[in-house]
Amino acid sequence: MNILILGSGGREYVFTEKIAESVECEKLFVAPGNAGTAQLAQNINLSLSDFKGIAEFSLKNHVEMIVVGPEAPLVEGIRDYFESDNTLQHIQIIGPGKAGAELEGSKEFAKNFMHRHNIPTAAYSSFDKATLSEGLSYLKTLKPPYVLKADGLAGGKGVVICENLQTAGQSLTQMLKGEKFGAASEKVVIEEFLSGIELSVFVLTDGENYKILPAAKDYKRIGEGDTGLNTGGMGAISPVKFADSTFMDKVESKIIKPTVEGLKKDKIDYQGFIFIGLMNVGGEPFVIEYNVRMGDPETQVVLPRLKSDLLSIFKSMKNKKLNQEDFEISNQTASTVVLVAGGYPESYEKGKVIKGIEDVENAKVFHAGTAQKNNEVITAGGRVLAITGMGDNLEIALKNAYAGANKVCWDDIYYRKDIGQDLLALE
Ligand code: AMP
Ligand code: GLY
């Protein structure tokens, strides 16, 4: 079958590589893709918000499945667009419709969903401009630090954590007045601060059945020791040792099952990934957030551990037969290190020539912000490459990833040298 993958990051590169391995894959397209996906598939210059263009391309090229990488097209309703047109209905979309994507598109919707279905999460209340003074009073009932979340999509940057009541009040006022995050913070969720260790759990569901993918931990801050600005993610590890079977059993019974059941009860036919950001608070899992897609760079450590055929798994979801699929997970540890352009996540330069990719041994090079220029691969984004190492334990996986990372260079390359060190210290 012919498949179209939407997106251009490391996550989409991994999807491309995994799907290209499948015997059932005929033509594989990626829009817009990067220099790496161009080597495995055909890159197509399409905008992810141009549903009409995506539909026309798909019909013309007999695409039967579209795998949606990032959240924006899902929140904007790409699935609904295809389902509502009978010339497009035969094309399977991997990713939920607009109603399901609200789990990521609106923090208030997600919190109300969890509340309705008794899913453990931090206590919360939400406010808009008209209820600003109630919001300020609510803050006084909480203990510091204060967690404020813009309701809408804010590129992963919509969460503000304030150390004292005064700055929390100021931030709430700015957010509700649209001075921070624009329309995304017309509503703000204020929630109780949870103290614990974070991890991410990934679920794939066809709306009826679900499969749990390996858990992962990502490293969001730019600086070593988890300091500095938040980024899209600077590295990731899978599995996460502290997520042992006792903990994961709780995650399944208290969070995953009620989430999938809750979607059914709410008549939301959800087909796609659910990425659950969790806090382990003294051995009990609490949901911090839902995303309606895979994580980046978590995909770079989760999918290399999946031994089964991803395309066959996706295909089975069309007829709600996910339960009949093999889902074999490798026991190996995977670690990824993200190589970024100097200056990221603030301003950075593009167009630097990348050297050494072909010298990487015992590790996988996943392209993200790369482009091809003449015969060279150049930087074209903030997060440029992710290098994934595998091994029988975390130490070996990290050794392989860093040996690979050390082979690659360009002017102004930066990466964290401490990925996984906190987990090694726990072992
Ligand atoms: P989110 O965009 O919801 O994932 O939030 C970004 C980050 O803020 C999370 O990865 C956590 O580190 C932190 N965070 C969010 N909510 C809470 C909370 N209730 N308590 C403590 N930290 C939080
Ligand atoms: N790495 C976090 C995310 O994909 O949202």
CSV table of C-alpha atoms and ligand atoms in Angstrom, one decimal:
chain,number,residue,atom,x,y,z
A,1,MET,CA,0.0,0.0,0.0
A,2,ASN,CA,1.0,3.6,-0.4
A,3,ILE,CA,1.5,5.7,2.7
A,4,LEU,CA,1.9,9.4,3.5
A,5,ILE,CA,3.6,10.5,6.7
A,6,LEU,CA,2.9,14.1,7.8
A,7,GLY,CA,5.7,16.0,9.6
A,8,SER,CA,9.4,16.7,9.3
A,9,GLY,CA,11.1,15.9,12.6
A,10,GLY,CA,13.0,13.1,14.2
A,11,ARG,CA,9.7,11.4,15.2
A,12,GLU,CA,8.6,11.3,11.5
A,13,TYR,CA,12.0,10.1,10.4
A,14,VAL,CA,11.6,7.1,12.7
A,15,PHE,CA,8.1,6.4,11.4
A,16,THR,CA,9.5,6.6,7.9
A,17,GLU,CA,12.2,4.1,8.7
A,18,LYS,CA,9.9,1.7,10.5
A,19,ILE,CA,7.2,1.8,7.8
A,20,ALA,CA,9.7,1.5,4.9
A,21,GLU,CA,10.9,-1.8,6.5
A,22,SER,CA,7.4,-3.4,6.1
A,23,VAL,CA,6.8,-5.8,3.2
A,24,GLU,CA,3.4,-4.2,2.8
A,25,CYS,CA,4.8,-0.8,2.1
A,26,GLU,CA,4.9,0.2,-1.6
A,27,LYS,CA,5.2,3.9,-2.2
A,28,LEU,CA,6.1,6.0,0.9
A,29,PHE,CA,5.7,9.8,0.9
A,30,VAL,CA,6.7,12.3,3.6
A,31,ALA,CA,5.4,15.9,3.7
A,32,PRO,CA,7.4,17.9,4.1
A,33,GLY,CA,10.1,15.6,5.4
A,34,ASN,CA,13.8,16.3,5.9
A,35,ALA,CA,17.1,15.3,4.3
A,36,GLY,CA,17.0,11.9,5.9
A,37,THR,CA,13.4,11.0,4.9
A,38,ALA,CA,14.4,11.9,1.3
A,39,GLN,CA,16.7,8.9,1.4
A,40,LEU,CA,14.1,6.5,2.5
A,41,ALA,CA,10.9,7.9,0.8
A,42,GLN,CA,9.8,10.7,-1.4
A,43,ASN,CA,9.5,14.1,0.2
A,44,ILE,CA,6.5,16.1,-0.9
A,45,ASN,CA,6.2,19.9,-0.4
A,46,LEU,CA,2.8,20.2,1.2
A,47,SER,CA,1.7,22.4,4.1
A,48,LEU,CA,0.3,20.4,7.0
A,49,SER,CA,-2.7,22.8,7.3
A,50,ASP,CA,-3.6,22.4,3.6
A,51,PHE,CA,-6.0,19.5,4.0
A,52,LYS,CA,-7.3,20.1,0.4
A,53,GLY,CA,-3.8,19.8,-1.0
A,54,ILE,CA,-3.1,16.7,1.1
A,55,ALA,CA,-6.4,15.1,-0.1
A,56,GLU,CA,-5.7,15.9,-3.7
A,57,PHE,CA,-2.2,14.5,-3.5
A,58,SER,CA,-3.4,11.4,-1.7
A,59,LEU,CA,-6.1,10.6,-4.3
A,60,LYS,CA,-3.7,11.2,-7.2
A,61,ASN,CA,-1.1,8.9,-5.7
A,62,HIS,CA,-3.4,6.2,-4.4
A,63,VAL,CA,-2.4,6.8,-0.8
A,64,GLU,CA,-4.3,4.5,1.5
A,65,MET,CA,-3.0,5.6,4.9
A,66,ILE,CA,-1.9,8.9,6.4
A,67,VAL,CA,0.2,8.8,9.5
A,68,VAL,CA,0.0,12.2,11.3
A,69,GLY,CA,3.2,13.1,13.3
A,70,PRO,CA,2.5,16.4,15.0
A,71,GLU,CA,-0.6,17.5,16.9
A,72,ALA,CA,-1.6,20.6,14.9
A,73,PRO,CA,-3.4,18.9,11.9
A,74,LEU,CA,-5.2,16.6,14.4
A,75,VAL,CA,-6.4,19.4,16.5
A,76,GLU,CA,-7.5,21.3,13.3
A,77,GLY,CA,-9.5,18.2,12.3
A,78,ILE,CA,-7.7,16.4,9.5
A,79,ARG,CA,-9.4,13.2,10.3
A,80,ASP,CA,-12.8,14.8,10.3
A,81,TYR,CA,-12.0,16.4,6.9
A,82,PHE,CA,-11.2,12.9,5.4
A,83,GLU,CA,-14.1,11.2,7.1
A,84,SER,CA,-16.7,13.7,6.0
A,85,ASP,CA,-15.9,13.3,2.3
A,86,ASN,CA,-16.9,10.0,0.7
A,87,THR,CA,-14.2,10.2,-1.9
A,88,LEU,CA,-11.7,10.2,0.9
A,89,GLN,CA,-13.2,7.9,3.5
A,90,HIS,CA,-11.2,4.9,2.4
A,91,ILE,CA,-8.0,6.6,3.4
A,92,GLN,CA,-7.0,5.5,6.9
A,93,ILE,CA,-5.8,8.2,9.2
A,94,ILE,CA,-3.5,7.3,12.1
A,95,GLY,CA,-4.5,9.9,14.7
A,96,PRO,CA,-7.7,11.0,16.4
A,97,GLY,CA,-10.4,13.3,15.1
A,98,LYS,CA,-11.0,16.8,16.4
A,99,ALA,CA,-13.0,15.7,19.4
A,100,GLY,CA,-10.3,13.3,20.6
A,101,ALA,CA,-7.5,15.7,19.8
A,102,GLU,CA,-9.0,18.1,22.4
A,103,LEU,CA,-7.2,16.0,25.0
A,104,GLU,CA,-4.1,17.9,23.8
A,105,GLY,CA,-5.8,20.9,22.2
A,106,SER,CA,-7.5,22.1,25.4
A,107,LYS,CA,-6.0,21.6,28.9
A,108,GLU,CA,-9.5,22.4,30.4
A,109,PHE,CA,-11.1,19.7,28.3
A,110,ALA,CA,-8.4,17.2,29.4
A,111,LYS,CA,-8.8,18.1,33.1
A,112,ASN,CA,-12.6,17.8,32.9
A,113,PHE,CA,-12.2,14.5,31.1
A,114,MET,CA,-10.0,13.1,33.8
A,115,HIS,CA,-12.3,14.4,36.5
A,116,ARG,CA,-15.3,12.9,34.8
A,117,HIS,CA,-13.6,9.5,34.5
A,118,ASN,CA,-11.9,9.5,37.9
A,119,ILE,CA,-8.4,9.5,36.5
A,120,PRO,CA,-5.8,10.7,39.0
A,121,THR,CA,-4.5,14.2,38.2
A,122,ALA,CA,-3.6,17.4,40.2
A,123,ALA,CA,-6.5,19.3,41.7
A,124,TYR,CA,-7.4,22.2,39.4
A,125,SER,CA,-9.8,25.0,38.5
A,126,SER,CA,-10.0,27.0,35.3
A,127,PHE,CA,-10.6,30.7,34.7
A,128,ASP,CA,-11.1,33.2,31.9
A,129,LYS,CA,-11.0,37.0,31.7
A,130,ALA,CA,-14.4,37.4,33.3
A,131,THR,CA,-13.4,35.3,36.3
A,132,LEU,CA,-9.8,36.7,36.8
A,133,SER,CA,-10.6,37.9,40.4
A,134,GLU,CA,-11.9,34.4,41.3
A,135,GLY,CA,-8.6,33.0,39.8
A,136,LEU,CA,-6.6,35.3,42.0
A,137,SER,CA,-8.5,34.2,45.0
A,138,TYR,CA,-8.1,30.5,44.1
A,139,LEU,CA,-4.3,31.0,43.9
A,140,LYS,CA,-4.5,32.1,47.6
A,141,THR,CA,-6.0,28.7,48.6
A,142,LEU,CA,-3.0,26.8,47.1
A,143,LYS,CA,0.5,26.3,48.4
A,144,PRO,CA,3.6,27.4,46.2
A,145,PRO,CA,4.8,26.7,43.7
A,146,TYR,CA,1.9,27.6,41.5
A,147,VAL,CA,1.2,25.9,38.2
A,148,LEU,CA,-0.6,27.9,35.4
A,149,LYS,CA,-1.4,26.3,32.1
A,150,ALA,CA,-2.6,28.1,29.0
A,151,ASP,CA,-5.7,26.2,27.8
A,152,GLY,CA,-4.8,26.0,24.1
A,153,LEU,CA,-1.8,24.9,22.1
A,154,ALA,CA,1.3,27.0,22.8
A,155,GLY,CA,4.0,25.0,21.2
A,156,GLY,CA,4.7,23.1,24.4
A,157,LYS,CA,5.5,26.3,26.2
A,158,GLY,CA,2.2,27.1,27.8
A,159,VAL,CA,3.0,26.0,31.3
A,160,VAL,CA,4.2,28.6,33.8
A,161,ILE,CA,5.5,27.5,37.2
A,162,CYS,CA,5.7,30.4,39.7
A,163,GLU,CA,7.5,30.3,43.0
A,164,ASN,CA,5.4,32.9,44.9
A,165,LEU,CA,1.9,34.2,45.0
A,166,GLN,CA,2.8,37.6,43.6
A,167,THR,CA,4.4,36.4,40.4
A,168,ALA,CA,1.6,33.8,40.0
A,169,GLY,CA,-1.0,36.6,40.2
A,170,GLN,CA,1.0,38.6,37.6
A,171,SER,CA,1.3,35.7,35.2
A,172,LEU,CA,-2.3,34.8,35.5
A,173,THR,CA,-3.3,38.4,34.7
A,174,GLN,CA,-1.0,38.6,31.7
A,175,MET,CA,-2.1,35.2,30.4
A,176,LEU,CA,-5.8,36.0,30.6
A,177,LYS,CA,-5.3,39.4,29.0
A,178,GLY,CA,-3.6,37.7,26.0
A,179,GLU,CA,-0.2,39.3,26.7
A,180,LYS,CA,1.4,35.9,27.0
A,181,PHE,CA,0.6,33.0,24.6
A,182,GLY,CA,-2.1,35.2,22.8
A,183,ALA,CA,-5.4,33.4,22.2
A,184,ALA,CA,-4.1,30.1,23.7
A,185,SER,CA,-4.3,31.6,27.2
A,186,GLU,CA,-7.8,33.1,26.9
A,187,LYS,CA,-8.6,30.4,29.5
A,188,VAL,CA,-6.1,29.3,32.1
A,189,VAL,CA,-6.0,26.1,34.2
A,190,ILE,CA,-4.5,26.6,37.6
A,191,GLU,CA,-3.4,23.4,39.3
A,192,GLU,CA,-1.8,21.9,42.3
A,193,PHE,CA,1.9,21.3,42.1
A,194,LEU,CA,2.9,17.7,42.0
A,195,SER,CA,6.3,16.7,43.3
A,196,GLY,CA,7.8,13.5,42.0
A,197,ILE,CA,9.6,11.9,39.0
A,198,GLU,CA,8.2,12.4,35.5
A,199,LEU,CA,7.9,9.8,32.8
A,200,SER,CA,5.9,9.3,29.6
A,201,VAL,CA,3.7,6.3,28.7
A,202,PHE,CA,2.5,5.7,25.2
A,203,VAL,CA,-0.6,3.9,24.2
A,204,LEU,CA,-1.9,2.9,20.8
A,205,THR,CA,-5.6,2.4,20.5
A,206,ASP,CA,-8.2,1.6,17.8
A,207,GLY,CA,-11.0,2.9,19.9
A,208,GLU,CA,-11.8,-0.6,21.2
A,209,ASN,CA,-8.5,-2.3,22.1
A,210,TYR,CA,-5.2,-0.8,23.2
A,211,LYS,CA,-1.5,-1.7,23.3
A,212,ILE,CA,1.0,-0.2,25.7
A,213,LEU,CA,4.3,0.9,24.2
A,214,PRO,CA,7.5,1.1,26.2
A,215,ALA,CA,7.7,4.0,28.7
A,216,ALA,CA,10.3,6.7,28.3
A,217,LYS,CA,11.8,9.6,30.1
A,218,ASP,CA,12.8,12.7,28.2
A,219,TYR,CA,15.1,15.6,29.1
A,220,LYS,CA,13.3,18.9,28.4
A,221,ARG,CA,15.7,21.5,29.5
A,222,ILE,CA,18.5,22.9,27.4
A,223,GLY,CA,21.2,22.7,30.1
A,224,GLU,CA,22.9,19.9,31.9
A,225,GLY,CA,21.4,19.1,35.3
A,226,ASP,CA,18.0,20.1,34.0
A,227,THR,CA,18.7,23.8,33.9
A,228,GLY,CA,17.8,26.6,31.5
A,229,LEU,CA,15.0,27.0,29.0
A,230,ASN,CA,12.5,24.3,28.1
A,231,THR,CA,13.0,22.7,24.7
A,232,GLY,CA,11.1,20.2,22.6
A,233,GLY,CA,13.4,17.5,24.2
A,234,MET,CA,17.2,17.1,24.3
A,235,GLY,CA,17.3,13.3,24.9
A,236,ALA,CA,15.3,10.3,26.0
A,237,ILE,CA,15.7,6.9,27.6
A,238,SER,CA,13.6,3.8,27.4
A,239,PRO,CA,12.8,1.7,29.5
A,240,VAL,CA,12.6,3.7,32.7
A,241,LYS,CA,13.7,1.4,35.5
A,242,PHE,CA,11.6,3.0,38.2
A,243,ALA,CA,8.5,2.3,36.2
A,244,ASP,CA,8.5,-1.3,37.4
A,245,SER,CA,5.7,-3.7,36.9
A,246,THR,CA,3.9,-2.7,40.2
A,247,PHE,CA,3.9,0.9,39.0
A,248,MET,CA,2.9,0.1,35.4
A,249,ASP,CA,0.0,-2.1,36.7
A,250,LYS,CA,-1.3,1.0,38.5
A,251,VAL,CA,-0.8,3.1,35.4
A,252,GLU,CA,-2.8,0.6,33.4
A,253,SER,CA,-5.7,0.1,35.8
A,254,LYS,CA,-6.0,3.7,37.1
A,255,ILE,CA,-5.1,5.6,34.0
A,256,ILE,CA,-4.9,3.7,30.7
A,257,LYS,CA,-8.1,1.7,31.0
A,258,PRO,CA,-10.2,4.5,32.3
A,259,THR,CA,-8.8,6.8,29.5
A,260,VAL,CA,-9.7,4.3,26.7
A,261,GLU,CA,-13.1,3.5,28.4
A,262,GLY,CA,-13.7,7.2,29.1
A,263,LEU,CA,-13.3,8.0,25.4
A,264,LYS,CA,-15.8,5.3,24.5
A,265,LYS,CA,-18.3,6.5,27.1
A,266,ASP,CA,-17.9,10.0,25.7
A,267,LYS,CA,-18.6,8.6,22.2
A,268,ILE,CA,-15.2,9.7,20.9
A,269,ASP,CA,-14.0,7.1,18.4
A,270,TYR,CA,-10.3,7.5,19.0
A,271,GLN,CA,-7.8,5.9,16.7
A,272,GLY,CA,-4.2,6.8,17.3
A,273,PHE,CA,-1.5,7.3,19.9
A,274,ILE,CA,-2.1,8.6,23.4
A,275,PHE,CA,1.0,10.0,25.0
A,276,ILE,CA,0.4,10.3,28.7
A,277,GLY,CA,2.8,12.5,30.7
A,278,LEU,CA,2.9,11.2,34.2
A,279,MET,CA,4.2,12.1,37.6
A,280,ASN,CA,5.2,9.3,39.9
A,281,VAL,CA,4.3,10.7,43.3
A,282,GLY,CA,5.5,8.3,46.0
A,283,GLY,CA,4.7,5.3,43.8
A,284,GLU,CA,1.3,6.6,42.6
A,285,PRO,CA,0.8,7.8,39.0
A,286,PHE,CA,-0.8,11.2,38.3
A,287,VAL,CA,-1.5,12.5,34.8
A,288,ILE,CA,0.2,15.8,34.0
A,289,GLU,CA,-0.9,16.0,30.4
A,290,TYR,CA,-2.2,14.1,27.4
A,291,ASN,CA,-0.8,14.4,23.9
A,292,VAL,CA,-2.6,12.9,21.0
A,293,ARG,CA,0.6,11.9,19.1
A,294,MET,CA,3.9,10.3,19.8
A,295,GLY,CA,6.6,12.3,21.6
A,296,ASP,CA,9.8,13.7,20.0
A,297,PRO,CA,12.5,12.5,21.0
A,298,GLU,CA,10.7,9.7,22.8
A,299,THR,CA,9.8,8.0,19.5
A,300,GLN,CA,13.5,7.7,18.8
A,301,VAL,CA,13.8,5.4,21.8
A,302,VAL,CA,10.4,3.7,21.9
A,303,LEU,CA,10.0,2.6,18.3
A,304,PRO,CA,13.5,1.1,17.9
A,305,ARG,CA,12.4,-1.3,20.7
A,306,LEU,CA,9.3,-2.4,18.8
A,307,LYS,CA,10.2,-5.6,17.0
A,308,SER,CA,6.8,-6.1,15.3
A,309,ASP,CA,5.7,-4.7,12.0
A,310,LEU,CA,4.4,-1.2,12.6
A,311,LEU,CA,2.5,-0.9,9.3
A,312,SER,CA,0.7,-4.2,10.0
A,313,ILE,CA,-0.2,-2.9,13.5
A,314,PHE,CA,-1.5,0.4,12.0
A,315,LYS,CA,-3.5,-1.5,9.3
A,316,SER,CA,-5.2,-3.6,12.0
A,317,MET,CA,-6.6,-0.5,13.6
A,318,LYS,CA,-8.9,0.2,10.7
A,319,ASN,CA,-11.2,-2.7,11.6
A,320,LYS,CA,-10.5,-2.5,15.3
A,321,LYS,CA,-8.4,-5.6,15.3
A,322,LEU,CA,-5.4,-4.2,17.2
A,323,ASN,CA,-5.9,-7.0,19.7
A,324,GLN,CA,-4.9,-9.6,17.1
A,325,GLU,CA,-1.5,-8.0,16.4
A,326,ASP,CA,1.9,-9.1,17.6
A,327,PHE,CA,3.4,-6.5,19.8
A,328,GLU,CA,6.9,-7.7,20.5
A,329,ILE,CA,9.1,-5.3,22.6
A,330,SER,CA,12.9,-5.7,22.8
A,331,ASN,CA,14.4,-6.0,26.3
A,332,GLN,CA,17.3,-3.7,25.2
A,333,THR,CA,17.7,-0.2,26.5
A,334,ALA,CA,17.6,2.6,24.1
A,335,SER,CA,19.0,6.1,24.7
A,336,THR,CA,18.9,9.1,22.4
A,337,VAL,CA,20.9,12.3,22.4
A,338,VAL,CA,19.6,15.2,20.4
A,339,LEU,CA,22.1,17.4,18.6
A,340,VAL,CA,21.0,21.0,18.3
A,341,ALA,CA,22.0,24.2,16.7
A,342,GLY,CA,23.9,26.5,19.0
A,343,GLY,CA,21.4,29.1,20.4
A,344,TYR,CA,18.4,26.8,20.4
A,345,PRO,CA,15.7,27.1,21.8
A,346,GLU,CA,16.2,30.8,21.2
A,347,SER,CA,17.5,32.1,17.9
A,348,TYR,CA,20.0,30.0,16.0
A,349,GLU,CA,21.5,29.8,12.5
A,350,LYS,CA,20.7,27.4,9.8
A,351,GLY,CA,22.5,26.2,6.7
A,352,LYS,CA,25.6,24.8,8.5
A,353,VAL,CA,27.2,21.8,6.7
A,354,ILE,CA,27.0,18.6,8.8
A,355,LYS,CA,30.0,16.2,8.7
A,356,GLY,CA,30.5,12.8,10.0
A,357,ILE,CA,27.1,11.1,9.8
A,358,GLU,CA,28.6,8.2,7.8
A,359,ASP,CA,31.2,7.6,10.5
A,360,VAL,CA,28.6,6.8,13.1
A,361,GLU,CA,28.8,3.1,14.1
A,362,ASN,CA,26.7,1.1,16.6
A,363,ALA,CA,24.1,3.9,16.8
A,364,LYS,CA,21.3,5.1,14.6
A,365,VAL,CA,21.3,8.6,13.2
A,366,PHE,CA,17.7,10.0,13.0
A,367,HIS,CA,17.4,13.2,11.0
A,368,ALA,CA,15.2,16.0,12.3
A,369,GLY,CA,16.0,19.6,11.2
A,370,THR,CA,18.1,18.8,8.2
A,371,ALA,CA,18.0,19.7,4.5
A,372,GLN,CA,19.9,18.6,1.4
A,373,LYS,CA,21.9,21.2,-0.4
A,374,ASN,CA,23.9,20.1,-3.5
A,375,ASN,CA,25.6,17.0,-2.2
A,376,GLU,CA,25.7,18.0,1.4
A,377,VAL,CA,23.4,17.7,4.4
A,378,ILE,CA,22.9,21.0,6.1
A,379,THR,CA,21.2,22.2,9.3
A,380,ALA,CA,17.6,23.4,8.8
A,381,GLY,CA,16.2,23.6,12.3
A,382,GLY,CA,16.9,23.8,16.0
A,383,ARG,CA,16.9,20.1,16.8
A,384,VAL,CA,19.0,18.7,13.9
A,385,LEU,CA,19.7,15.0,14.6
A,386,ALA,CA,19.0,12.4,17.2
A,387,ILE,CA,21.6,9.7,17.8
A,388,THR,CA,20.1,6.5,19.3
A,389,GLY,CA,22.3,3.9,20.9
A,390,MET,CA,21.0,0.5,22.1
A,391,GLY,CA,22.4,-2.0,24.6
A,392,ASP,CA,21.8,-4.6,27.1
A,393,ASN,CA,21.8,-2.0,29.8
A,394,LEU,CA,21.6,1.8,30.1
A,395,GLU,CA,25.4,2.3,30.4
A,396,ILE,CA,26.0,0.5,27.1
A,397,ALA,CA,23.1,2.3,25.4
A,398,LEU,CA,24.5,5.6,26.5
A,399,LYS,CA,28.1,4.7,25.5
A,400,ASN,CA,26.9,3.8,21.9
A,401,ALA,CA,24.7,7.0,21.6
A,402,TYR,CA,27.5,9.3,22.8
A,403,ALA,CA,30.2,7.6,20.7
A,404,GLY,CA,27.9,8.2,17.7
A,405,ALA,CA,27.2,11.8,18.7
A,406,ASN,CA,31.0,12.5,19.0
A,407,LYS,CA,31.5,11.6,15.4
A,408,VAL,CA,29.1,14.2,14.1
A,409,CYS,CA,30.0,17.9,13.9
A,410,TRP,CA,29.0,21.3,12.4
A,411,ASP,CA,29.9,24.8,13.4
A,412,ASP,CA,28.0,25.6,16.6
A,413,ILE,CA,26.8,22.0,17.4
A,414,TYR,CA,25.5,21.6,21.0
A,415,TYR,CA,24.2,18.6,23.0
A,416,ARG,CA,23.7,17.7,26.6
A,417,LYS,CA,26.4,15.3,27.9
A,418,ASP,CA,24.3,14.1,30.9
A,419,ILE,CA,21.4,12.3,29.3
A,420,GLY,CA,20.5,9.3,31.5
A,421,GLN,CA,23.0,10.1,34.3
A,422,ASP,CA,20.1,10.7,36.8
A,423,LEU,CA,18.7,7.2,36.0
A,424,LEU,CA,22.2,5.6,36.2
A,425,ALA,CA,22.5,7.1,39.7
A,426,LEU,CA,19.2,5.4,40.7
A,427,GLU,CA,20.4,2.0,39.6
B,1,AMP,P1,2.9,20.1,30.2
B,1,AMP,O1,3.1,21.0,29.0
B,1,AMP,O2,1.6,20.0,30.8
B,1,AMP,O3,3.6,18.8,30.0
B,1,AMP,O4,3.8,20.8,31.4
B,1,AMP,C1,5.2,21.1,31.2
B,1,AMP,C2,6.0,20.7,32.4
B,1,AMP,O5,5.5,21.4,33.5
B,1,AMP,C3,5.8,19.2,32.7
B,1,AMP,O6,6.6,18.4,32.0
B,1,AMP,C4,6.1,19.2,34.2
B,1,AMP,O7,7.5,19.2,34.4
B,1,AMP,C5,5.6,20.6,34.7
B,1,AMP,N1,4.3,20.4,35.3
B,1,AMP,C6,3.1,20.5,34.6
B,1,AMP,N2,2.1,20.3,35.5
B,1,AMP,C7,2.7,20.2,36.7
B,1,AMP,C8,2.1,19.9,38.0
B,1,AMP,N3,0.8,19.9,38.3
B,1,AMP,N4,3.0,19.8,39.0
B,1,AMP,C9,4.4,19.9,38.8
B,1,AMP,N5,4.9,20.1,37.6
B,1,AMP,C10,4.1,20.2,36.6
B,2,GLY,N1,9.2,15.5,24.1
B,2,GLY,C1,7.9,16.0,24.5
B,2,GLY,C2,6.9,16.1,23.4
B,2,GLY,O1,7.0,15.5,22.3
B,2,GLY,O2,5.9,16.7,23.6
